[in-house]
Structures are given as C-alpha cells and as structure tokens.
Tab-separated table of C-alpha atoms in Angstrom:
chain	number	residue	atom	x	y	z
H	12	MET	CA	19.727	122.967	167.939
H	13	THR	CA	16.587	122.234	169.904
H	14	GLU	CA	13.316	123.994	170.516
H	15	PRO	CA	10.608	123.530	173.157
H	16	LEU	CA	7.498	121.712	171.997
H	17	PHE	CA	4.504	121.731	174.334
H	18	ARG	CA	1.955	120.153	172.000
H	19	ALA	CA	1.869	117.816	169.052
H	20	LEU	CA	0.607	119.047	165.699
H	21	ASN	CA	-3.193	119.386	165.534
H	22	ILE	CA	-3.524	118.835	169.287
H	23	ARG	CA	-5.426	121.608	171.055
H	24	ASP	CA	-4.649	122.460	174.642
H	25	THR	CA	-7.548	123.122	176.983
H	26	ASP	CA	-7.612	124.071	180.633
H	27	ALA	CA	-9.013	120.630	181.423
H	28	ASP	CA	-6.227	118.903	179.515
H	29	SER	CA	-3.565	120.985	181.262
H	30	ASP	CA	-5.017	120.130	184.649
H	31	SER	CA	-5.097	116.420	183.852
H	32	ASP	CA	-1.476	116.241	182.734
H	33	ALA	CA	0.449	115.014	185.765
H	34	THR	CA	3.830	115.457	184.035
H	35	PRO	CA	3.757	118.912	182.398
H	36	PHE	CA	7.481	119.087	181.631
H	37	PRO	CA	8.588	120.353	178.215
H	38	ILE	CA	10.350	117.966	175.874
H	39	LEU	CA	13.097	119.297	173.622
H	40	TRP	CA	13.138	118.048	170.047
H	41	GLU	CA	15.490	118.478	167.137
H	42	PRO	CA	13.376	120.591	164.742
H	43	ALA	CA	14.340	118.568	161.676
H	44	ARG	CA	13.087	115.409	163.360
H	45	ILE	CA	9.659	116.644	164.447
H	46	PRO	CA	7.631	116.021	161.228
H	47	HIS	CA	8.520	112.326	160.936
H	48	SER	CA	9.297	111.301	164.508
H	49	PRO	CA	7.384	108.237	165.790
H	50	LEU	CA	7.423	109.992	169.156
H	51	LEU	CA	4.549	112.140	167.846
H	52	ARG	CA	2.495	109.462	166.101
H	53	PRO	CA	-0.366	107.469	167.642
H	54	GLY	CA	0.220	103.742	168.007
H	55	THR	CA	2.580	101.715	170.172
H	56	LEU	CA	6.268	102.498	170.659
H	57	ARG	CA	8.725	100.123	172.332
H	58	VAL	CA	11.320	102.005	174.400
H	59	GLY	CA	14.140	100.283	176.257
H	60	THR	CA	15.783	101.442	179.474
H	61	LEU	CA	17.360	100.094	182.660
H	62	GLY	CA	14.937	97.832	184.555
H	63	PRO	CA	13.186	96.261	186.334
H	64	ASP	CA	10.120	98.211	187.484
H	65	GLY	CA	11.043	100.679	190.196
H	66	THR	CA	14.412	101.761	188.853
H	67	THR	CA	14.764	105.495	188.425
H	68	SER	CA	14.951	104.968	184.661
H	69	MET	CA	11.649	103.074	184.606
H	70	VAL	CA	10.033	105.810	186.710
H	71	ALA	CA	11.221	108.394	184.167
H	72	LEU	CA	9.998	106.249	181.265
H	73	GLY	CA	6.561	106.085	182.849
H	74	ARG	CA	6.484	109.872	183.074
H	75	LEU	CA	7.616	110.175	179.453
H	76	GLY	CA	4.896	107.774	178.341
H	77	HIS	CA	2.262	109.803	180.156
H	78	ARG	CA	3.566	113.017	178.608
H	79	LEU	CA	3.654	111.637	175.052
H	80	ALA	CA	0.121	110.302	175.408
H	81	HIS	CA	-1.018	113.747	176.568
H	82	LEU	CA	0.607	115.254	173.467
H	83	GLY	CA	-1.296	112.849	171.206
H	84	GLY	CA	1.669	110.554	170.680
H	85	PRO	CA	2.059	106.782	171.058
H	86	VAL	CA	1.449	104.394	173.920
H	87	VAL	CA	4.908	103.564	175.273
H	88	GLU	CA	5.710	99.896	175.842
H	89	PRO	CA	8.630	99.681	178.329
H	90	VAL	CA	11.367	97.167	177.529
H	91	PRO	CA	13.610	96.702	180.623
H	92	TYR	CA	17.261	95.636	180.398
H	93	ASP	CA	19.662	94.553	183.121
H	94	SER	CA	22.274	97.096	182.047
H	95	PHE	CA	22.697	100.005	179.684
H	96	GLU	CA	25.366	98.001	177.860
H	97	GLU	CA	22.748	95.335	177.059
H	98	LEU	CA	20.336	98.047	175.969
H	99	LEU	CA	22.941	99.604	173.666
H	100	ALA	CA	23.547	96.230	172.008
H	101	ALA	CA	19.815	95.618	171.554
H	102	VAL	CA	18.337	98.977	170.552
H	103	GLY	CA	17.893	99.318	166.831
H	104	SER	CA	18.819	95.680	166.217
H	105	HIS	CA	16.493	92.903	165.031
H	106	GLY	CA	13.956	92.183	167.757
H	107	GLY	CA	15.134	95.044	169.953
H	108	PRO	CA	13.328	98.299	170.703
H	109	SER	CA	13.721	101.183	168.274
H	110	TYR	CA	14.204	103.744	171.031
H	111	ALA	CA	16.253	103.979	174.226
H	112	LEU	CA	15.871	106.190	177.299
H	113	VAL	CA	19.200	107.002	178.980
H	114	PRO	CA	19.933	109.334	181.927
H	115	GLY	CA	22.646	111.924	181.541
H	116	ALA	CA	24.342	110.448	184.624
H	117	ALA	CA	24.803	106.998	183.052
H	118	GLU	CA	28.505	106.172	182.774
H	119	CYS	CA	28.105	104.773	179.249
H	120	ALA	CA	25.812	107.550	177.921
H	121	THR	CA	28.531	108.778	175.539
H	122	ARG	CA	28.451	105.447	173.703
H	123	PHE	CA	24.824	106.019	172.704
H	124	PHE	CA	25.809	109.306	171.043
H	125	TRP	CA	28.522	107.611	168.996
H	126	SER	CA	26.524	104.547	167.966
H	127	PRO	CA	26.125	104.541	164.154
H	128	ARG	CA	22.622	103.076	164.589
H	129	LEU	CA	21.332	105.883	166.813
H	130	ARG	CA	20.979	109.628	167.131
H	131	LEU	CA	19.589	111.870	169.830
H	132	ASP	CA	15.892	112.462	169.177
H	133	ALA	CA	14.648	114.276	172.296
H	134	THR	CA	15.593	115.305	175.839
H	135	PHE	CA	13.668	116.278	178.946
H	136	SER	CA	14.283	116.937	182.625
H	137	SER	CA	12.480	115.042	185.366
H	138	PRO	CA	13.415	114.579	189.050
H	139	THR	CA	14.628	111.308	190.466
H	140	PRO	CA	12.937	109.707	193.480
H	141	GLU	CA	14.444	110.054	196.950
H	142	TYR	CA	17.819	108.286	197.292
H	143	GLY	CA	19.563	106.963	200.367
H	144	ILE	CA	21.338	104.150	202.157
H	145	ALA	CA	18.809	101.530	203.187
H	146	ALA	CA	19.065	98.478	205.448
H	147	PRO	CA	16.633	95.901	206.894
H	148	ALA	CA	16.491	97.429	210.386
H	149	PRO	CA	17.257	100.773	212.026
H	150	GLY	CA	20.925	101.366	212.682
H	151	LEU	CA	24.019	100.102	210.884
H	152	ARG	CA	26.566	97.986	212.730
H	153	GLU	CA	30.025	99.515	212.720
H	154	GLY	CA	32.867	97.596	211.142
H	155	VAL	CA	32.781	96.037	207.694
H	156	LEU	CA	29.738	97.317	205.812
H	157	ARG	CA	28.855	95.454	202.612
H	158	LEU	CA	27.297	98.229	200.569
H	159	ALA	CA	25.478	97.351	197.342
H	160	THR	CA	25.456	100.130	194.767
H	161	LEU	CA	25.744	101.092	191.143
H	162	HIS	CA	29.087	102.573	190.186
H	163	GLU	CA	27.293	105.852	189.383
H	164	THR	CA	25.857	106.148	192.919
H	165	ARG	CA	28.967	105.245	194.929
H	166	ARG	CA	29.501	108.871	195.905
H	167	LEU	CA	26.288	108.720	197.944
H	168	VAL	CA	28.301	106.851	200.578
H	169	GLU	CA	29.011	110.415	201.737
H	170	LEU	CA	25.511	110.382	203.229
H	171	LEU	CA	27.005	108.340	206.070
H	172	ASP	CA	28.810	111.495	207.175
H	173	GLY	CA	25.433	112.680	208.430
H	174	ALA	CA	24.667	109.470	210.319
H	175	GLU	CA	25.372	108.976	213.996
H	176	GLY	CA	29.109	108.403	214.396
H	177	GLY	CA	29.825	109.468	210.810
H	178	ARG	CA	31.486	107.420	208.108
H	179	GLY	CA	34.638	106.705	210.082
H	180	GLY	CA	33.164	103.717	211.892
H	181	TYR	CA	32.655	101.750	208.686
H	182	ASP	CA	35.015	99.785	206.496
H	183	ILE	CA	33.145	99.809	203.161
H	184	ALA	CA	33.156	96.615	201.118
H	185	TRP	CA	31.568	97.441	197.764
H	186	VAL	CA	29.014	95.005	196.345
H	187	PRO	CA	28.393	95.751	192.627
H	188	ALA	CA	24.754	96.141	191.626
H	189	GLU	CA	23.168	96.543	188.198
H	190	SER	CA	20.418	98.949	189.289
H	191	THR	CA	18.958	100.626	192.361
H	192	MET	CA	16.353	97.862	192.527
H	193	HIS	CA	19.035	95.170	192.243
H	194	ALA	CA	21.034	96.836	195.046
H	195	ALA	CA	18.016	96.624	197.370
H	196	GLN	CA	17.439	93.012	196.286
H	197	LEU	CA	21.006	92.086	197.247
H	198	VAL	CA	20.288	93.311	200.784
H	199	SER	CA	17.021	91.364	201.023
H	200	GLU	CA	18.903	88.229	199.915
H	201	GLY	CA	21.565	88.740	202.606
H	202	ARG	CA	24.325	89.374	200.085
H	203	ALA	CA	24.849	92.935	201.311
H	204	ASP	CA	24.259	94.786	204.577
H	205	ALA	CA	22.920	97.989	203.039
H	206	ALA	CA	22.164	99.451	199.640
H	207	VAL	CA	22.339	102.772	197.891
H	208	THR	CA	18.857	102.701	196.418
H	209	ASN	CA	15.840	104.833	195.604
H	210	GLU	CA	12.459	105.038	197.304
H	211	PRO	CA	10.800	102.400	195.060
H	212	GLY	CA	13.684	99.986	195.764
H	213	ARG	CA	13.503	100.622	199.488
H	214	ALA	CA	9.749	100.057	199.565
H	215	ALA	CA	9.766	96.978	197.301
H	216	HIS	CA	12.264	95.148	199.519
H	217	ARG	CA	10.937	96.475	202.850
H	218	LEU	CA	14.116	98.272	203.840
H	219	GLU	CA	14.479	101.438	205.893
H	220	PHE	CA	16.494	104.484	204.930
H	221	GLN	CA	19.249	105.075	207.493
H	222	VAL	CA	20.186	108.327	205.766
H	223	SER	CA	18.681	109.811	202.619
H	224	ARG	CA	18.464	112.873	200.432
H	225	PRO	CA	15.759	114.327	198.166
H	226	GLY	CA	15.759	113.469	194.483
H	227	VAL	CA	17.542	115.706	191.992
H	228	PRO	CA	16.533	117.033	188.570
H	229	MET	CA	17.942	114.690	185.940
H	230	VAL	CA	18.333	115.158	182.187
H	231	TRP	CA	16.974	112.201	180.214
H	232	MET	CA	17.853	111.460	176.604
H	233	VAL	CA	15.750	109.616	174.045
H	234	PHE	CA	17.822	107.956	171.318
H	235	GLY	CA	16.128	106.795	168.131
H	236	PRO	CA	17.077	105.396	164.714
H	237	ALA	CA	19.857	107.211	162.913
H	238	VAL	CA	17.736	107.222	159.748
H	239	LEU	CA	13.960	107.499	159.830
H	240	ALA	CA	11.838	106.104	157.022
H	241	ARG	CA	10.430	108.885	154.855
H	242	SER	CA	6.675	109.257	155.212
H	243	GLU	CA	4.528	109.030	152.065
H	244	GLY	CA	3.388	112.638	152.367
H	245	ALA	CA	6.853	114.062	152.911
H	246	ARG	CA	7.816	116.831	150.510
H	247	GLN	CA	10.582	116.092	148.055
H	248	PRO	CA	13.685	118.303	148.016
H	249	VAL	CA	13.661	121.231	145.577
H	250	GLY	CA	14.915	120.124	142.178
H	251	SER	CA	14.109	116.419	142.648
H	252	ARG	CA	11.904	114.422	140.284
H	253	SER	CA	9.224	111.892	141.073
C-alpha cells in the first residue's frame, strides 16, 4: 500500500517554496518505510540508473534529486551504468550504489522486484523528453535504413508511417543500442543511418528529428535495500526488552 507524501517530516511548505519547486510531482512511499528511509534524510545518496547524461533515466533522476532536496532530503549523486543489467548486479553490492532508479518500461524491471537484495521504496510519475527518429541531415534515403535503437523503443519505428512516403520505402536493419544517447552516438560515428533517440540525444550529437512525438508520462521506481538499518531512536516492538 502506498500513500502520497508532499513534504518530509518537520519541513514547512511556504508559497515561496512551492513556487521555487520546479518538479512538484508527488512521490509515493510505502508507509512502513517512511520513518527510516534515507530518501528523507539530509546528506548524500548515491543512486544508480541508465547513463550517460542525457538519457531519459538521467533526466528523471535529476528531477527526483531536485524534488528530494525540496522535501529536505539528501543530495542525490547520480551513478550511471551502461545497462540496467549492470545496474542490477551493482546496486546493493560492495562499492555499488544503495539505490536504483528504473522506469516501468524497462524490459528487465521485473528482475529488480525479485532481487533478494532490493525492495521497492518509492514511485513517481514524470514525463519523458520528446522522442523521434533522428539523422544527420534532413530526409532519409530509401532502401536499407540502419536504425539504432533500444529494444524497448523499437516500436517507435512506426513514426516513419507519418514521414513522406511512409515506412514502406525502408528496409530496416536494426542496430542495437544501450541507451537513447548511445543510439544517437552510433549515428554520429557512422555506424547507423538514424536513431530512435530523445531530445537530449538529438541535441548532443547534432542530429535532426525526421519525425518525432511528444514525451509521455512515465512511472519511475526507486529500489532500495531489502533491509534498512534500524535507527537509534526507533521504538522497540511491544513486549521486547532492552
């Protein structure tokens, strides 16, 4: 069960504070986790997600960090990984981040739920950037089209149906990418003709959207340690002895 939490304990909202919060989305917490969650304590918190800078996951992590700071929580230190599989292996292990941010659309999201080291700590909804098919110059040449994309974003090839001539003029040759930013990089390196990428990826690699669509609301999940250390001031269960 979850409940909406709009402020941390002992944090007073003011009109000025509300106006200064650029990411006023609610975060949903498991009630039993609120009193001892590091997500509500000042300090520094390392959170891993799919990188590098500019991926949709890193954009969402930046928004989460801003929101937690506004609630009186920690400063978030992003820890980027090349894949969610690498993140899953690292989070909660020695030297790895304690927390992971995973989008609901990630193909391997279910594995985070079933990891014995992790449990769901919080969720929130935040929109993705604009997505589209980007190339170095206006217009895509018909014929074989080497299209770099994540597996999760392959369906966006349907955007070509709205391009001049439609999708029928292209023979798609898929080029696997590890992230939206990596997909755009593959185009800039000449290893693909076009990429399914987001607006930060397009801009970083100086590509142009041939067709695009607005971002969509996405559910993001924050996974933390399966067992949290008990704080010194925590109340003991009824019937226990000190």
